[in-house]
Short mmCIF file of C-alpha atoms and ligand atoms in Angstrom, two decimals:
data_model
loop_
_atom_site.label_atom_id
_atom_site.label_comp_id
_atom_site.label_asym_id
_atom_site.label_seq_id
_atom_site.Cartn_x
_atom_site.Cartn_y
_atom_site.Cartn_z
CA MET A 1 34.60 9.37 8.63
CA ASN A 2 33.19 6.50 6.58
CA ALA A 3 30.16 7.84 4.71
CA ALA A 4 27.34 5.51 3.69
CA ILE A 5 25.54 8.35 1.93
CA ASP A 6 27.33 11.44 0.73
CA ILE A 7 25.25 14.12 -0.98
CA GLN A 8 27.15 17.03 -2.47
CA ASN A 9 25.67 20.24 -3.90
CA THR A 10 22.65 18.35 -5.17
CA THR A 11 19.79 20.07 -6.94
CA ARG A 12 16.79 18.39 -8.59
CA ARG A 13 14.44 20.29 -10.85
CA PHE A 14 11.22 19.13 -12.47
CA GLY A 15 10.57 21.73 -15.17
CA HIS A 16 10.09 25.01 -13.35
CA ILE A 17 9.85 23.32 -9.92
CA THR A 18 13.03 23.08 -7.88
CA ALA A 19 12.29 20.08 -5.67
CA LEU A 20 15.74 20.09 -4.09
CA GLN A 21 18.11 23.02 -3.84
CA ASP A 22 21.84 22.55 -3.28
CA ILE A 23 21.65 19.76 -0.70
CA ASN A 24 24.80 18.82 1.19
CA LEU A 25 24.47 15.94 3.62
CA THR A 26 26.68 13.13 4.86
CA VAL A 27 25.25 10.10 6.64
CA PRO A 28 27.94 8.01 8.37
CA THR A 29 27.96 4.23 8.02
CA GLY A 30 25.91 2.57 10.76
CA CYS A 31 23.86 5.71 11.42
CA VAL A 32 20.08 5.93 11.60
CA PHE A 33 19.20 9.23 9.97
CA ALA A 34 15.66 10.63 10.15
CA LEU A 35 14.49 13.18 7.61
CA PHE A 36 11.49 15.33 8.51
CA GLY A 37 9.65 17.88 6.42
CA PRO A 38 6.16 18.95 5.37
CA ASN A 39 4.32 17.67 2.28
CA GLY A 40 6.14 18.64 -0.90
CA ALA A 41 9.41 19.45 0.90
CA GLY A 42 11.38 17.10 -1.38
CA LYS A 43 11.88 14.09 0.91
CA THR A 44 10.76 11.41 -1.55
CA THR A 45 12.70 13.13 -4.33
CA LEU A 46 15.85 12.92 -2.23
CA LEU A 47 15.27 9.25 -1.39
CA ARG A 48 14.74 8.44 -5.07
CA LEU A 49 18.03 10.14 -5.97
CA ILE A 50 19.86 8.09 -3.32
CA ALA A 51 18.12 4.93 -4.56
CA THR A 52 19.33 5.71 -8.12
CA LEU A 53 15.73 5.81 -9.37
CA SER A 54 16.22 9.39 -10.53
CA LYS A 55 19.24 11.56 -11.35
CA PRO A 56 20.23 14.91 -9.86
CA SER A 57 19.95 17.95 -12.16
CA SER A 58 23.31 18.95 -10.69
CA GLY A 59 25.58 17.72 -7.93
CA ASP A 60 26.65 14.22 -6.95
CA ILE A 61 25.62 11.47 -4.57
CA TRP A 62 27.76 8.57 -3.40
CA VAL A 63 26.33 5.49 -1.68
CA ASN A 64 29.03 3.48 0.09
CA GLY A 65 31.58 5.33 -2.00
CA ILE A 66 29.88 4.58 -5.35
CA ASN A 67 28.62 7.46 -7.46
CA THR A 68 24.90 7.12 -8.27
CA ARG A 69 25.45 8.35 -11.84
CA ARG A 70 28.35 6.03 -12.61
CA ASN A 71 27.31 2.69 -11.17
CA PRO A 72 23.62 2.61 -10.21
CA HIS A 73 23.38 -1.20 -10.61
CA GLU A 74 26.11 -1.82 -8.04
CA ILE A 75 24.35 0.51 -5.60
CA ARG A 76 20.96 -1.18 -6.08
CA LYS A 77 22.41 -4.54 -5.04
CA ASN A 78 23.28 -3.10 -1.65
CA ILE A 79 20.25 -1.04 -0.78
CA GLY A 80 16.77 -1.87 0.39
CA PHE A 81 14.02 0.60 -0.40
CA ILE A 82 10.56 0.87 1.13
CA SER A 83 8.63 3.45 -0.85
CA HIS A 84 5.01 4.47 -1.34
CA GLN A 85 4.81 1.77 -4.01
CA THR A 86 5.19 -1.70 -2.50
CA MET A 87 6.97 -3.02 -5.64
CA LEU A 88 5.19 -6.35 -5.16
CA TYR A 89 3.28 -8.49 -7.65
CA ASP A 90 -0.41 -8.89 -6.83
CA ASP A 91 -0.74 -12.14 -8.79
CA LEU A 92 2.02 -13.89 -6.85
CA THR A 93 1.82 -15.31 -3.35
CA ALA A 94 3.77 -13.73 -0.52
CA ARG A 95 6.36 -16.46 -0.78
CA GLU A 96 6.61 -16.23 -4.58
CA ASN A 97 7.16 -12.47 -4.34
CA LEU A 98 10.10 -13.01 -1.99
CA ALA A 99 11.45 -15.87 -4.10
CA PHE A 100 11.32 -13.64 -7.19
CA TYR A 101 13.35 -10.89 -5.52
CA GLY A 102 15.67 -13.38 -3.86
CA ARG A 103 16.55 -14.93 -7.23
CA MET A 104 17.03 -11.47 -8.71
CA TYR A 105 19.61 -10.77 -6.01
CA GLY A 106 21.18 -14.20 -6.49
CA LEU A 107 20.67 -15.13 -2.82
CA GLN A 108 22.09 -18.41 -1.52
CA ASN A 109 19.94 -20.59 0.77
CA LEU A 110 16.92 -18.66 -0.39
CA ASN A 111 14.27 -20.93 1.16
CA ILE A 112 15.82 -20.65 4.60
CA ARG A 113 16.05 -16.88 4.29
CA ILE A 114 12.42 -16.65 3.13
CA GLU A 115 11.23 -18.74 6.10
CA GLU A 116 13.19 -16.56 8.47
CA ILE A 117 11.93 -13.28 7.04
CA LEU A 118 8.28 -14.41 6.84
CA LEU A 119 8.48 -15.25 10.54
CA THR A 120 10.04 -11.87 11.32
CA VAL A 121 7.26 -9.91 9.63
CA GLY A 122 4.48 -12.23 10.87
CA LEU A 123 3.26 -13.51 7.50
CA LYS A 124 4.26 -17.16 7.69
CA ASN A 125 0.66 -18.37 7.94
CA ARG A 126 -0.30 -16.40 4.78
CA GLN A 127 2.77 -17.22 2.70
CA ARG A 128 0.88 -19.32 0.13
CA ASP A 129 -1.85 -16.72 -0.48
CA ARG A 130 -1.79 -14.44 -3.50
CA ILE A 131 -1.31 -10.94 -2.21
CA HIS A 132 -4.04 -9.18 -4.17
CA LYS A 133 -6.34 -9.87 -1.23
CA PHE A 134 -3.85 -8.78 1.41
CA SER A 135 -4.72 -5.78 3.54
CA ARG A 136 -2.62 -2.64 3.18
CA GLY A 137 -0.72 -3.40 6.38
CA MET A 138 -0.01 -6.97 5.28
CA LYS A 139 1.36 -5.70 1.99
CA GLN A 140 3.50 -3.23 3.89
CA ARG A 141 4.82 -6.09 6.06
CA LEU A 142 5.74 -7.97 2.89
CA ALA A 143 7.33 -4.82 1.42
CA ILE A 144 9.52 -4.67 4.53
CA ALA A 145 10.45 -8.34 4.06
CA ARG A 146 11.33 -7.71 0.41
CA ALA A 147 13.43 -4.67 1.28
CA ILE A 148 15.63 -6.49 3.81
CA LEU A 149 15.66 -9.96 2.23
CA HIS A 150 19.12 -9.52 0.68
CA HIS A 151 20.80 -8.05 3.80
CA PRO A 152 21.28 -4.58 2.30
CA SER A 153 23.99 -2.41 3.83
CA THR A 154 21.78 0.67 3.44
CA LEU A 155 18.06 0.82 3.97
CA LEU A 156 15.97 3.70 2.57
CA LEU A 157 12.55 4.05 4.16
CA ASP A 158 9.84 6.41 2.95
CA GLU A 159 7.19 6.67 5.66
CA PRO A 160 7.47 2.94 6.35
CA PHE A 161 5.15 2.94 9.38
CA THR A 162 2.13 4.06 7.36
CA GLY A 163 -0.63 1.46 7.39
CA LEU A 164 1.03 -0.77 9.98
CA ASP A 165 -0.78 -1.87 13.11
CA THR A 166 0.94 -1.40 16.48
CA SER A 167 2.44 -4.88 16.44
CA ALA A 168 3.92 -4.42 12.95
CA GLN A 169 5.16 -0.96 13.97
CA SER A 170 7.13 -2.45 16.82
CA VAL A 171 8.39 -5.24 14.54
CA LEU A 172 9.68 -2.58 12.14
CA SER A 173 11.23 -0.54 14.95
CA SER A 174 13.08 -3.60 16.19
CA ILE A 175 14.15 -4.47 12.63
CA ILE A 176 15.61 -0.96 12.36
CA THR A 177 17.45 -1.19 15.68
CA GLY A 178 18.63 -4.72 14.80
CA LEU A 179 20.02 -3.57 11.45
CA LYS A 180 21.73 -0.64 13.13
CA ALA A 181 23.34 -3.05 15.62
CA GLU A 182 24.73 -4.95 12.61
CA GLY A 183 26.36 -1.73 11.39
CA ARG A 184 23.89 -1.04 8.59
CA THR A 185 22.77 2.44 7.67
CA ILE A 186 19.15 3.53 7.73
CA PHE A 187 17.75 6.66 6.08
CA LEU A 188 14.23 7.16 7.37
CA VAL A 189 11.70 9.66 6.01
CA THR A 190 8.84 10.20 8.43
CA HIS A 191 6.24 12.72 9.53
CA ASP A 192 6.33 11.18 13.01
CA LEU A 193 8.79 13.39 14.87
CA ALA A 194 8.64 11.37 18.11
CA ARG A 195 9.28 8.02 16.46
CA GLY A 196 11.97 9.43 14.18
CA LEU A 197 13.73 11.02 17.13
CA ALA A 198 13.54 7.81 19.17
CA LEU A 199 15.12 5.75 16.38
CA ALA A 200 17.61 8.18 14.89
CA ASP A 201 21.20 9.11 15.72
CA ARG A 202 20.94 12.21 13.56
CA PHE A 203 18.10 14.07 11.94
CA GLY A 204 17.47 16.66 9.27
CA ILE A 205 14.62 19.02 8.40
CA LEU A 206 13.84 19.65 4.76
CA PHE A 207 11.73 22.66 3.84
CA GLN A 208 10.91 23.82 0.32
CA GLY A 209 13.76 21.78 -1.13
CA GLN A 210 16.38 23.01 1.30
CA LEU A 211 18.00 21.23 4.21
CA VAL A 212 17.27 23.85 6.83
CA HIS A 213 18.60 21.93 9.85
CA GLU A 214 20.80 18.91 10.53
CA ALA A 215 21.98 17.73 13.94
CA SER A 216 22.50 14.90 16.39
CA SER A 217 19.32 13.51 17.99
CA LYS A 218 21.04 13.04 21.33
CA ASP A 219 20.82 16.58 22.59
CA ILE A 220 17.21 17.32 21.80
CA GLY A 221 13.91 16.28 23.39
CA GLU A 222 10.58 15.65 21.68
CA SER A 223 8.94 18.99 22.52
CA GLU A 224 12.10 20.88 21.64
CA LEU A 225 12.15 19.12 18.28
CA GLN A 226 8.50 19.98 17.71
CA THR A 227 9.22 23.67 18.35
CA LEU A 228 12.34 23.58 16.16
CA TYR A 229 10.39 21.86 13.37
CA GLU A 230 7.64 24.47 13.49
CA THR A 231 10.17 27.32 13.46
CA LYS A 232 12.15 25.85 10.56
CA THR A 233 9.12 25.03 8.43
CA THR A 234 7.31 28.35 8.76
CA LEU A 235 8.00 31.21 6.37
P1 ATP B 1 5.17 14.24 0.99
O1 ATP B 1 5.44 14.46 2.45
O2 ATP B 1 3.85 14.83 0.58
O3 ATP B 1 5.33 12.83 0.54
P2 ATP B 1 7.77 15.04 -0.14
O4 ATP B 1 8.56 15.86 0.82
O5 ATP B 1 8.14 13.62 -0.27
O6 ATP B 1 6.22 15.19 0.17
P3 ATP B 1 8.29 15.19 -2.99
O7 ATP B 1 7.38 14.08 -3.40
O8 ATP B 1 9.73 14.93 -2.99
O9 ATP B 1 7.86 15.78 -1.57
O10 ATP B 1 7.98 16.43 -3.93
C1 ATP B 1 8.76 17.63 -3.89
C2 ATP B 1 8.32 18.55 -5.02
O11 ATP B 1 8.72 18.00 -6.26
C3 ATP B 1 6.80 18.76 -5.11
O12 ATP B 1 6.58 20.10 -5.48
C4 ATP B 1 6.38 17.81 -6.20
O13 ATP B 1 5.26 18.27 -6.88
C5 ATP B 1 7.61 17.84 -7.11
N1 ATP B 1 7.79 16.58 -7.86
C6 ATP B 1 8.17 15.40 -7.35
N2 ATP B 1 8.27 14.45 -8.31
C7 ATP B 1 7.91 15.07 -9.47
C8 ATP B 1 7.80 14.65 -10.82
N3 ATP B 1 8.10 13.39 -11.18
N4 ATP B 1 7.42 15.56 -11.73
C9 ATP B 1 7.15 16.83 -11.38
N5 ATP B 1 7.24 17.29 -10.12
C10 ATP B 1 7.60 16.43 -9.17
#
């Protein structure tokens, strides 16, 4: 199996808090993986480790075969990350924000790509506006554009639907299915069990830093997942 994300025996501590405890998880290339779990379960911590923004206390993570400790820069070139922080510059326009990231990634034909992506996320008519006055959902649309601008092979999404209106939610869902069709890998953290289940090939449940369940999404329905989630996240 070709693994896009391979997490082996990974623990992350913050002082006396063990945010993640001995996680083992493999996400195959081209898979949409949904990670569920209550507040404080360790989901964002795990995403940050995969994104090379933080290092495991022990264990190892490989992204497309590259170890996150050894070559984080190489990994960052090939991932897109939508996190709680939009990682956008308020003083720049929507277009300037994308141009900044596009140059950072050394993208060819940048203007064409920016046009295309602004259309996809529905911000073409606001491209010349500085984003400090953008609504939360508009910023989230731009954060999505920034995350996929450079055609990343792996997309890491931390509650990406938050703040989006229904039209932007369906845009994002179709972006995810489109990227999957291109063979890209998507790791999606969400509290929305139904949406996660609809999008994902596989799912996991994280509880108190431990991966308490991991399975294919094919053989489980929404209400069954709800019951499983409640069982697995109750002491
Ligand atoms: P939520 O659903 O609320 O976003 P989460 O599952 O993403 O939660 P994390 O943000 O990963 O949870 O936090 C897991 C645990 O690690 C929590 O107990 C949190 O307080 C702790 N933690 C996370 N980051 C840090 C940090 N930088 N310093 C100290 N503790 C941290």
